Amino acid sequence: MNIHDVEAFVAVVETGSIIGASARLNLTQPGVTRRIQNLEDRLKTALLDRQSKPFKPTAAGREAYEHGRRVLRSLDDLKAGVSPTGDIEGEFRLGIMPYLSDAALAVPIERLRTDFPKLTLRITSGWSPRLMEQVLRSELDAAALCLADGLQPPDELVSEDLGTQSVLLVAAADLPLPKPASLEDLSKFPWVMNETGCGFRAFIRRQFEAARLPFNVGVEALSADLRLSLVARGHGIGMVTPAALAGGPWQDRVKVIEVRDFRPLVRAWMLHRPPAGRLARPIAVFRDALLDGLKSPAPFTS
């Protein structure tokens, strides 16, 4: 089996097209197509669903992708191990949950670029369930994400606990709420939340359902700044990190809600498949820098 054929197939799966794979590999489009066909002929099965746009792997293609990714990663490990300069090269595919993006996309990324100048970073943003699935399938090398406190990552992954992080419930300064409020009090108002797929949104929904209370999402918005602006204008109750609130333009226009018997906490994790191989050092550097960035201000009081 030709390793270049495997490389072309992996590139098509990850870019979603022959054009994207051609650009990544610096190869002509017919050359990429020929390599995919060679691999399919060798394995005697179709690996790509060519009717879908972007291209998606078939069931056999998904399994071939996972094996192929591990093979390419092993080759990168081998190259790094015998490199006369000791430089770490190749790709580092890193997933980051939006909640962590403020802490992760500044100093940690710059530190990776400084310490490993020959390493190509490919950053993906997404919700925790999706990121974990991508790491399990070898679509990502590592992911920084958060889970509701008490939930554990899959046993198949190496999981490094980065500690609990506070989450603040906020409302417009003039929203009529008792202090402290109850879940029943909060159930009377709409919420300004992340899009469906956010683990925190699902966690809060479960709390309301367990108490047999309605949970109404009035507005979905991905940007923390946009959510805060909507909350400040009275569109509903929101959830933010202390760091997102501190010093921002909406800090004086919202209040932090104190809730009886309910303090939402999340736990940050760094996940990767074992073994880390050549990426052990980059993962450790990113993890340590992210830990520094997660030292957020103490929770606000209203």
PDB file of C-alpha atoms in Angstrom, residues 16 171 178 284 291:
ATOM      1  CA  GLY A  16     -13.909  17.898   2.142  1.00  0.00           C
ATOM      2  CA  ALA A 171     -29.388  39.638  33.909  1.00  0.00           C
ATOM      3  CA  PRO A 178     -35.192  38.524  44.363  1.00  0.00           C
ATOM      4  CA  ALA A 284       2.210  20.109  27.430  1.00  0.00           C
ATOM      5  CA  LEU A 291      -3.753  26.969  32.732  1.00  0.00           C
TER       6      LEU A 291
END
